[in-house]
Amino acid sequence: MNHFLDIHTTDPADLRQMIDHARTMKVARQGRPKGTPDDDQPLSGRMVALIFEKPSTRTRVSFDVGVRQMGGETMVLSGTDMQLGHGETIADTARVLSRYVDLIMIRTFEEQTLLDMAEHASVPVINGLTNRTHPCQIMADIMTFEEHNGPIKGRKVVWSGDGNNVFASFAHAAPQFGFDLTFTGPAPLDPEPALHGGITIERDPFKAVEGADLVVTDTWVSMHDPQSARERRHNQLRGYQVNEALMARAKPDALFMHCLPAHRDDEVTSAVMDGPHSVVFDEAENRLHAQKSIMRWCLGV
Ligand code: CP
Ligand code: NVA
């Protein structure tokens, strides 16, 4: 049974195959209305639980639509409405849900919740974001990069901003896909030390983006961060905003990515979001295709 918990714990050949398969599936249904079923219906008869302990637009809708296109059914569950939010253990929840559904996707706070779910479920579990990682997002991002600018292997990816969960999954992906990753941000918001080995840290954002093939940023305050940190973080991160002056220092054909939701004119200017380098809405679309491929890999269908 294949859980999809993290990029660094998944076989690189499997990761490659998932991206390539996602591309094939996307091309196969190009031009069709969104609700048209895929020809092969690989999830026919399968039930998928989508659990959210945090808000979501993209993850929620893309998983739901993806399952339906593949012929399966979904139930979207809010953590607070489940007994899980009222004292039932994650292990018992995992055992119970495994009697009803064929696949579980969970977005949660602590990584341990995801790991406990995977340990005690007898069906595959997919990580839909934790405080620490967001692997489905990075699979979509790699797919998006390669659609626009070819193989990501050997390319330079620069992250500007907070060393958060989305960055961590980029750091996990770098050795698996063979790209170079530079982090630029203030020292107090560095990624966790365990990630420092495989990355370059450069405090000067303008130096960092020189020669970049891809520039990425994310919100300055994540869902798990205390709102009280907001003002301090804005002061710390202001100099790391992705704007036209910063993008001008990257390669002329560099791409700009953001997992969204974006806070326009905080971490990225509207000029960049809506400008020629930006592929943010392709990224959002590719969540759908990448996750369909991930679900098929999990279920072996
Ligand atoms: N990028 C992303 O995961 O978006 P949502 O929070 O809307 O799911
Ligand atoms: N870093 C953000 C990503 C949202 C998709 C958060 O965790 O809130």
mmCIF file of C-alpha atoms and ligand atoms in Angstrom:
data_model
loop_
_atom_site.group_PDB
_atom_site.id
_atom_site.type_symbol
_atom_site.label_atom_id
_atom_site.label_comp_id
_atom_site.label_asym_id
_atom_site.label_seq_id
_atom_site.Cartn_x
_atom_site.Cartn_y
_atom_site.Cartn_z
ATOM 1 C CA MET A 1 0.000 0.000 0.000
ATOM 2 C CA ASN A 2 1.357 3.412 -1.001
ATOM 3 C CA HIS A 3 0.861 6.396 1.279
ATOM 4 C CA PHE A 4 1.851 9.776 -0.192
ATOM 5 C CA LEU A 5 3.192 11.534 2.890
ATOM 6 C CA ASP A 6 6.309 13.356 1.726
ATOM 7 C CA ILE A 7 8.464 13.814 -1.343
ATOM 8 C CA HIS A 8 11.750 12.760 0.300
ATOM 9 C CA THR A 9 10.218 9.488 1.504
ATOM 10 C CA THR A 10 8.832 8.572 -1.937
ATOM 11 C CA ASP A 11 10.921 6.716 -4.514
ATOM 12 C CA PRO A 12 12.317 9.173 -7.127
ATOM 13 C CA ALA A 13 11.368 6.875 -10.010
ATOM 14 C CA ASP A 14 7.799 6.812 -8.718
ATOM 15 C CA LEU A 15 7.784 10.623 -8.393
ATOM 16 C CA ARG A 16 8.975 10.963 -11.993
ATOM 17 C CA GLN A 17 6.342 8.533 -13.200
ATOM 18 C CA MET A 18 3.610 10.429 -11.295
ATOM 19 C CA ILE A 19 4.541 13.739 -12.963
ATOM 20 C CA ASP A 20 4.711 12.169 -16.431
ATOM 21 C CA HIS A 21 1.416 10.369 -15.913
ATOM 22 C CA ALA A 22 -0.227 13.586 -14.723
ATOM 23 C CA ARG A 23 0.858 15.263 -17.951
ATOM 24 C CA THR A 24 -0.520 12.414 -20.074
ATOM 25 C CA MET A 25 -3.859 12.518 -18.255
ATOM 26 C CA LYS A 26 -4.054 16.296 -18.607
ATOM 27 C CA VAL A 27 -3.409 16.157 -22.352
ATOM 28 C CA ALA A 28 -5.931 13.331 -22.791
ATOM 29 C CA ARG A 29 -8.794 15.473 -21.532
ATOM 30 C CA GLN A 30 -7.799 18.832 -23.010
ATOM 31 C CA GLY A 31 -10.729 20.880 -24.301
ATOM 32 C CA ARG A 32 -13.375 18.798 -22.542
ATOM 33 C CA PRO A 33 -15.776 20.332 -20.027
ATOM 34 C CA LYS A 34 -14.469 19.961 -16.460
ATOM 35 C CA GLY A 35 -17.237 17.547 -15.486
ATOM 36 C CA THR A 36 -16.573 15.120 -18.333
ATOM 37 C CA PRO A 37 -15.502 11.736 -16.950
ATOM 38 C CA ASP A 38 -12.077 10.399 -17.929
ATOM 39 C CA ASP A 39 -12.331 7.597 -20.476
ATOM 40 C CA ASP A 40 -10.840 4.888 -18.259
ATOM 41 C CA GLN A 41 -12.654 5.626 -14.929
ATOM 42 C CA PRO A 42 -9.847 4.195 -12.760
ATOM 43 C CA LEU A 43 -11.549 5.161 -9.468
ATOM 44 C CA SER A 44 -14.880 3.614 -10.362
ATOM 45 C CA GLY A 45 -16.475 2.253 -7.187
ATOM 46 C CA ARG A 46 -13.916 3.958 -4.911
ATOM 47 C CA MET A 47 -14.827 6.261 -2.039
ATOM 48 C CA VAL A 48 -12.391 8.990 -0.966
ATOM 49 C CA ALA A 49 -12.495 10.937 2.332
ATOM 50 C CA LEU A 50 -11.106 14.486 2.208
ATOM 51 C CA ILE A 51 -10.468 15.764 5.758
ATOM 52 C CA PHE A 52 -9.769 19.442 6.401
ATOM 53 C CA GLU A 53 -8.668 20.776 9.762
ATOM 54 C CA LYS A 54 -7.656 24.064 8.082
ATOM 55 C CA PRO A 55 -9.279 26.185 5.345
ATOM 56 C CA SER A 56 -8.706 25.313 1.675
ATOM 57 C CA THR A 57 -9.880 26.330 -1.775
ATOM 58 C CA ARG A 58 -7.513 24.616 -4.237
ATOM 59 C CA THR A 59 -6.830 21.389 -2.357
ATOM 60 C CA ARG A 60 -10.467 20.852 -1.554
ATOM 61 C CA VAL A 61 -11.842 21.529 -5.016
ATOM 62 C CA SER A 62 -9.048 19.895 -7.015
ATOM 63 C CA PHE A 63 -9.180 16.623 -5.053
ATOM 64 C CA ASP A 64 -12.968 16.546 -5.230
ATOM 65 C CA VAL A 65 -13.110 17.226 -8.977
ATOM 66 C CA GLY A 66 -10.199 14.849 -9.639
ATOM 67 C CA VAL A 67 -11.865 11.922 -7.900
ATOM 68 C CA ARG A 68 -15.128 12.552 -9.753
ATOM 69 C CA GLN A 69 -13.403 12.786 -13.143
ATOM 70 C CA MET A 70 -11.869 9.378 -12.425
ATOM 71 C CA GLY A 71 -15.259 7.865 -11.554
ATOM 72 C CA GLY A 72 -14.949 7.798 -7.760
ATOM 73 C CA GLU A 73 -16.957 9.465 -5.024
ATOM 74 C CA THR A 74 -15.844 11.872 -2.299
ATOM 75 C CA MET A 75 -16.904 13.059 1.084
ATOM 76 C CA VAL A 76 -15.451 16.302 2.365
ATOM 77 C CA LEU A 77 -15.117 16.272 6.160
ATOM 78 C CA SER A 78 -14.284 19.176 8.413
ATOM 79 C CA GLY A 79 -12.077 18.272 11.367
ATOM 80 C CA THR A 80 -14.189 20.288 13.767
ATOM 81 C CA ASP A 81 -17.390 18.469 12.750
ATOM 82 C CA MET A 82 -15.815 15.052 13.307
ATOM 83 C CA GLN A 83 -15.377 13.345 16.690
ATOM 84 C CA LEU A 84 -11.670 13.823 15.942
ATOM 85 C CA GLY A 85 -12.127 17.448 16.963
ATOM 86 C CA HIS A 86 -13.784 16.337 20.194
ATOM 87 C CA GLY A 87 -11.320 13.879 21.679
ATOM 88 C CA GLU A 88 -11.441 10.701 19.553
ATOM 89 C CA THR A 89 -7.889 9.622 18.770
ATOM 90 C CA ILE A 90 -6.475 9.865 15.302
ATOM 91 C CA ALA A 91 -5.597 6.150 15.462
ATOM 92 C CA ASP A 92 -9.221 5.166 16.126
ATOM 93 C CA THR A 93 -10.436 7.591 13.473
ATOM 94 C CA ALA A 94 -8.033 5.988 10.989
ATOM 95 C CA ARG A 95 -9.253 2.472 11.829
ATOM 96 C CA VAL A 96 -12.906 3.482 11.508
ATOM 97 C CA LEU A 97 -12.543 5.438 8.255
ATOM 98 C CA SER A 98 -10.615 2.524 6.728
ATOM 99 C CA ARG A 99 -13.794 0.427 7.065
ATOM 100 C CA TYR A 100 -15.762 2.929 4.931
ATOM 101 C CA VAL A 101 -13.428 4.492 2.397
ATOM 102 C CA ASP A 102 -10.659 3.433 -0.007
ATOM 103 C CA LEU A 103 -8.404 6.486 0.332
ATOM 104 C CA ILE A 104 -7.934 9.308 2.865
ATOM 105 C CA MET A 105 -6.559 12.789 2.172
ATOM 106 C CA ILE A 106 -5.926 14.923 5.259
ATOM 107 C CA ARG A 107 -4.955 18.570 5.774
ATOM 108 C CA THR A 108 -3.971 19.076 9.374
ATOM 109 C CA PHE A 109 -1.775 20.980 11.813
ATOM 110 C CA GLU A 110 0.832 18.720 13.442
ATOM 111 C CA GLU A 111 2.749 16.377 11.168
ATOM 112 C CA GLN A 112 2.317 13.676 13.820
ATOM 113 C CA THR A 113 -1.432 13.625 13.105
ATOM 114 C CA LEU A 114 -0.711 12.700 9.485
ATOM 115 C CA LEU A 115 1.828 10.066 10.526
ATOM 116 C CA ASP A 116 -0.574 8.540 13.066
ATOM 117 C CA MET A 117 -3.309 8.450 10.449
ATOM 118 C CA ALA A 118 -1.006 6.633 8.022
ATOM 119 C CA GLU A 119 0.221 4.211 10.682
ATOM 120 C CA HIS A 120 -3.257 3.134 11.741
ATOM 121 C CA ALA A 121 -5.180 3.343 8.445
ATOM 122 C CA SER A 122 -5.415 0.240 6.309
ATOM 123 C CA VAL A 123 -6.019 2.383 3.201
ATOM 124 C CA PRO A 124 -3.606 4.881 1.578
ATOM 125 C CA VAL A 125 -3.233 8.323 3.173
ATOM 126 C CA ILE A 126 -2.279 11.507 1.284
ATOM 127 C CA ASN A 127 -0.730 14.600 2.883
ATOM 128 C CA GLY A 128 -2.861 17.614 1.927
ATOM 129 C CA LEU A 129 -0.610 20.009 3.946
ATOM 130 C CA THR A 130 0.693 20.031 7.498
ATOM 131 C CA ASN A 131 2.489 22.740 9.459
ATOM 132 C CA ARG A 132 5.682 21.176 8.124
ATOM 133 C CA THR A 133 5.125 20.148 4.490
ATOM 134 C CA HIS A 134 2.922 20.436 1.381
ATOM 135 C CA PRO A 135 4.078 17.737 -1.059
ATOM 136 C CA CYS A 136 1.060 17.756 -3.435
ATOM 137 C CA GLN A 137 1.762 21.425 -4.139
ATOM 138 C CA ILE A 138 5.360 20.799 -5.159
ATOM 139 C CA MET A 139 4.375 17.923 -7.454
ATOM 140 C CA ALA A 140 2.069 20.369 -9.270
ATOM 141 C CA ASP A 141 4.820 22.998 -9.305
ATOM 142 C CA ILE A 142 7.361 20.664 -10.898
ATOM 143 C CA MET A 143 4.803 19.596 -13.476
ATOM 144 C CA THR A 144 4.112 23.276 -14.232
ATOM 145 C CA PHE A 145 7.792 24.183 -14.539
ATOM 146 C CA GLU A 146 8.435 21.349 -16.975
ATOM 147 C CA GLU A 147 5.388 22.210 -19.120
ATOM 148 C CA HIS A 148 6.721 25.725 -19.619
ATOM 149 C CA ASN A 149 10.501 25.433 -19.563
ATOM 150 C CA GLY A 150 11.502 21.756 -19.864
ATOM 151 C CA PRO A 151 13.225 19.405 -17.407
ATOM 152 C CA ILE A 152 13.777 20.845 -13.935
ATOM 153 C CA LYS A 153 16.922 18.760 -13.424
ATOM 154 C CA GLY A 154 19.962 21.029 -13.115
ATOM 155 C CA ARG A 155 17.873 24.231 -12.915
ATOM 156 C CA LYS A 156 18.134 26.952 -10.263
ATOM 157 C CA VAL A 157 15.087 27.469 -8.041
ATOM 158 C CA VAL A 158 15.066 30.439 -5.635
ATOM 159 C CA TRP A 159 12.656 30.796 -2.727
ATOM 160 C CA SER A 160 12.242 34.306 -1.317
ATOM 161 C CA GLY A 161 10.467 34.771 2.023
ATOM 162 C CA ASP A 162 9.471 32.573 4.948
ATOM 163 C CA GLY A 163 11.146 29.164 5.308
ATOM 164 C CA ASN A 164 7.767 27.474 5.718
ATOM 165 C CA ASN A 165 5.970 24.197 4.921
ATOM 166 C CA VAL A 166 5.848 24.795 1.166
ATOM 167 C CA PHE A 167 9.565 25.590 1.144
ATOM 168 C CA ALA A 168 10.252 22.359 3.078
ATOM 169 C CA SER A 169 8.624 20.297 0.353
ATOM 170 C CA PHE A 170 10.736 22.126 -2.261
ATOM 171 C CA ALA A 171 13.800 21.214 -0.187
ATOM 172 C CA HIS A 172 12.659 17.591 -0.098
ATOM 173 C CA ALA A 173 12.120 17.634 -3.869
ATOM 174 C CA ALA A 174 15.478 19.183 -4.822
ATOM 175 C CA PRO A 175 17.612 16.010 -4.480
ATOM 176 C CA GLN A 176 14.804 13.774 -5.758
ATOM 177 C CA PHE A 177 14.446 15.780 -9.006
ATOM 178 C CA GLY A 178 18.036 17.078 -9.171
ATOM 179 C CA PHE A 179 17.498 20.849 -9.059
ATOM 180 C CA ASP A 180 19.474 23.476 -7.105
ATOM 181 C CA LEU A 181 17.567 25.320 -4.405
ATOM 182 C CA THR A 182 18.467 28.681 -2.863
ATOM 183 C CA PHE A 183 16.657 30.147 0.128
ATOM 184 C CA THR A 184 16.675 33.897 0.644
ATOM 185 C CA GLY A 185 14.991 35.336 3.723
ATOM 186 C CA PRO A 186 15.780 36.718 7.175
ATOM 187 C CA ALA A 187 17.674 34.376 9.550
ATOM 188 C CA PRO A 188 14.852 34.149 12.137
ATOM 189 C CA LEU A 189 12.593 32.676 9.427
ATOM 190 C CA ASP A 190 15.130 30.183 8.082
ATOM 191 C CA PRO A 191 13.882 26.715 7.212
ATOM 192 C CA GLU A 192 14.445 24.081 9.876
ATOM 193 C CA PRO A 193 18.151 23.157 10.279
ATOM 194 C CA ALA A 194 17.600 19.610 8.978
ATOM 195 C CA LEU A 195 16.927 21.142 5.544
ATOM 196 C CA HIS A 196 20.079 23.289 5.388
ATOM 197 C CA GLY A 197 22.318 20.513 4.062
ATOM 198 C CA GLY A 198 20.939 20.404 0.529
ATOM 199 C CA ILE A 199 20.261 24.111 -0.020
ATOM 200 C CA THR A 200 22.114 27.413 -0.468
ATOM 201 C CA ILE A 201 21.226 30.245 1.914
ATOM 202 C CA GLU A 202 21.805 33.787 0.618
ATOM 203 C CA ARG A 203 20.566 36.749 2.683
ATOM 204 C CA ASP A 204 20.646 39.221 -0.204
ATOM 205 C CA PRO A 205 17.567 38.542 -2.378
ATOM 206 C CA PHE A 206 19.061 40.292 -5.407
ATOM 207 C CA LYS A 207 22.186 38.118 -5.290
ATOM 208 C CA ALA A 208 20.062 35.040 -4.645
ATOM 209 C CA VAL A 209 17.922 35.363 -7.774
ATOM 210 C CA GLU A 210 20.821 35.877 -10.181
ATOM 211 C CA GLY A 211 20.576 33.173 -12.830
ATOM 212 C CA ALA A 212 17.330 31.796 -11.394
ATOM 213 C CA ASP A 213 15.108 29.657 -13.631
ATOM 214 C CA LEU A 214 12.270 29.814 -11.127
ATOM 215 C CA VAL A 215 11.428 32.311 -8.371
ATOM 216 C CA VAL A 216 8.923 31.205 -5.718
ATOM 217 C CA THR A 217 7.336 32.828 -2.724
ATOM 218 C CA ASP A 218 4.421 32.213 -0.349
ATOM 219 C CA THR A 219 2.409 34.040 2.277
ATOM 220 C CA TRP A 220 4.376 35.703 5.074
ATOM 221 C CA VAL A 221 1.971 34.338 7.709
ATOM 222 C CA SER A 222 0.873 30.714 7.332
ATOM 223 C CA MET A 223 -2.343 29.221 8.681
ATOM 224 C CA HIS A 224 -0.549 27.709 11.676
ATOM 225 C CA ASP A 225 1.344 30.902 12.555
ATOM 226 C CA PRO A 226 -0.004 33.086 15.381
ATOM 227 C CA GLN A 227 -1.686 36.215 14.027
ATOM 228 C CA SER A 228 0.268 38.125 16.687
ATOM 229 C CA ALA A 229 3.400 37.484 14.591
ATOM 230 C CA ARG A 230 1.929 39.339 11.637
ATOM 231 C CA GLU A 231 3.417 42.783 12.105
ATOM 232 C CA ARG A 232 6.860 41.489 13.071
ATOM 233 C CA ARG A 233 6.935 39.165 10.051
ATOM 234 C CA HIS A 234 5.914 41.934 7.683
ATOM 235 C CA ASN A 235 8.826 44.017 8.950
ATOM 236 C CA GLN A 236 11.250 41.085 8.674
ATOM 237 C CA LEU A 237 10.114 40.057 5.190
ATOM 238 C CA ARG A 238 9.447 43.360 3.440
ATOM 239 C CA GLY A 239 12.826 43.289 1.729
ATOM 240 C CA TYR A 240 12.058 39.843 0.283
ATOM 241 C CA GLN A 241 8.961 40.868 -1.664
ATOM 242 C CA VAL A 242 8.980 39.487 -5.216
ATOM 243 C CA ASN A 243 8.566 42.548 -7.419
ATOM 244 C CA GLU A 244 9.576 43.510 -10.942
ATOM 245 C CA ALA A 245 13.008 44.754 -9.806
ATOM 246 C CA LEU A 246 13.755 41.360 -8.253
ATOM 247 C CA MET A 247 12.416 39.366 -11.213
ATOM 248 C CA ALA A 248 14.594 41.465 -13.537
ATOM 249 C CA ARG A 249 17.671 39.886 -11.908
ATOM 250 C CA ALA A 250 16.528 36.330 -12.698
ATOM 251 C CA LYS A 251 16.983 34.737 -16.145
ATOM 252 C CA PRO A 252 14.893 36.443 -18.872
ATOM 253 C CA ASP A 253 12.683 33.351 -19.227
ATOM 254 C CA ALA A 254 12.442 32.703 -15.473
ATOM 255 C CA LEU A 255 9.068 31.599 -14.140
ATOM 256 C CA PHE A 256 7.323 32.962 -11.054
ATOM 257 C CA MET A 257 5.301 30.635 -8.824
ATOM 258 C CA HIS A 258 3.143 30.989 -5.718
ATOM 259 C CA CYS A 259 1.023 28.166 -4.280
ATOM 260 C CA LEU A 260 -1.766 30.697 -3.554
ATOM 261 C CA PRO A 261 -3.632 32.184 -1.808
ATOM 262 C CA ALA A 262 -1.485 35.270 -2.442
ATOM 263 C CA HIS A 263 -1.491 38.502 -0.496
ATOM 264 C CA ARG A 264 -0.996 40.912 -3.343
ATOM 265 C CA ASP A 265 1.519 43.658 -2.696
ATOM 266 C CA ASP A 266 2.830 41.907 0.433
ATOM 267 C CA GLU A 267 4.950 38.898 -0.623
ATOM 268 C CA VAL A 268 4.408 39.575 -4.349
ATOM 269 C CA THR A 269 3.313 42.604 -6.342
ATOM 270 C CA SER A 270 0.323 42.444 -8.645
ATOM 271 C CA ALA A 271 2.660 43.415 -11.479
ATOM 272 C CA VAL A 272 4.546 40.121 -11.004
ATOM 273 C CA MET A 273 1.453 38.007 -10.235
ATOM 274 C CA ASP A 274 -0.195 39.202 -13.452
ATOM 275 C CA GLY A 275 3.036 39.652 -15.405
ATOM 276 C CA PRO A 276 4.779 37.635 -18.121
ATOM 277 C CA HIS A 277 6.820 35.396 -15.776
ATOM 278 C CA SER A 278 3.848 34.283 -13.676
ATOM 279 C CA VAL A 279 2.408 30.772 -14.033
ATOM 280 C CA VAL A 280 0.411 30.804 -10.796
ATOM 281 C CA PHE A 281 -2.908 29.775 -12.345
ATOM 282 C CA ASP A 282 -1.309 26.937 -14.303
ATOM 283 C CA GLU A 283 0.098 25.787 -10.959
ATOM 284 C CA ALA A 284 -3.378 25.887 -9.462
ATOM 285 C CA GLU A 285 -4.795 23.908 -12.397
ATOM 286 C CA ASN A 286 -2.025 21.350 -12.180
ATOM 287 C CA ARG A 287 -2.955 20.526 -8.580
ATOM 288 C CA LEU A 288 -5.866 18.694 -10.193
ATOM 289 C CA HIS A 289 -3.793 16.675 -12.659
ATOM 290 C CA ALA A 290 -0.877 15.955 -10.303
ATOM 291 C CA GLN A 291 -3.180 14.767 -7.519
ATOM 292 C CA LYS A 292 -5.142 12.505 -9.867
ATOM 293 C CA SER A 293 -1.851 10.869 -10.700
ATOM 294 C CA ILE A 294 -0.875 10.650 -7.003
ATOM 295 C CA MET A 295 -4.208 9.016 -6.144
ATOM 296 C CA ARG A 296 -3.771 6.435 -8.919
ATOM 297 C CA TRP A 297 -0.281 5.641 -7.640
ATOM 298 C CA CYS A 298 -1.622 5.253 -4.083
ATOM 299 C CA LEU A 299 -4.343 2.870 -5.218
ATOM 300 C CA GLY A 300 -2.266 1.110 -7.878
ATOM 301 C CA VAL A 301 -4.887 1.774 -10.553
HETATM 302 N N1 CP B 1 -2.197 26.066 -2.433
HETATM 303 C C1 CP B 1 -3.137 25.511 -1.651
HETATM 304 O O1 CP B 1 -2.936 24.436 -1.055
HETATM 305 O O2 CP B 1 -4.309 26.200 -1.602
HETATM 306 P P1 CP B 1 -5.551 25.953 -0.634
HETATM 307 O O3 CP B 1 -5.120 26.336 0.760
HETATM 308 O O4 CP B 1 -6.625 26.825 -1.182
HETATM 309 O O5 CP B 1 -5.916 24.487 -0.685
HETATM 310 N N1 NVA B 2 2.219 28.262 3.823
HETATM 311 C C1 NVA B 2 0.791 28.339 3.624
HETATM 312 C C2 NVA B 2 0.379 27.518 2.443
HETATM 313 C C3 NVA B 2 -1.083 27.579 2.104
HETATM 314 C C4 NVA B 2 -1.457 26.699 0.950
HETATM 315 C C5 NVA B 2 0.067 27.906 4.881
HETATM 316 O O1 NVA B 2 0.441 26.879 5.456
HETATM 317 O O2 NVA B 2 -0.851 28.603 5.303
#
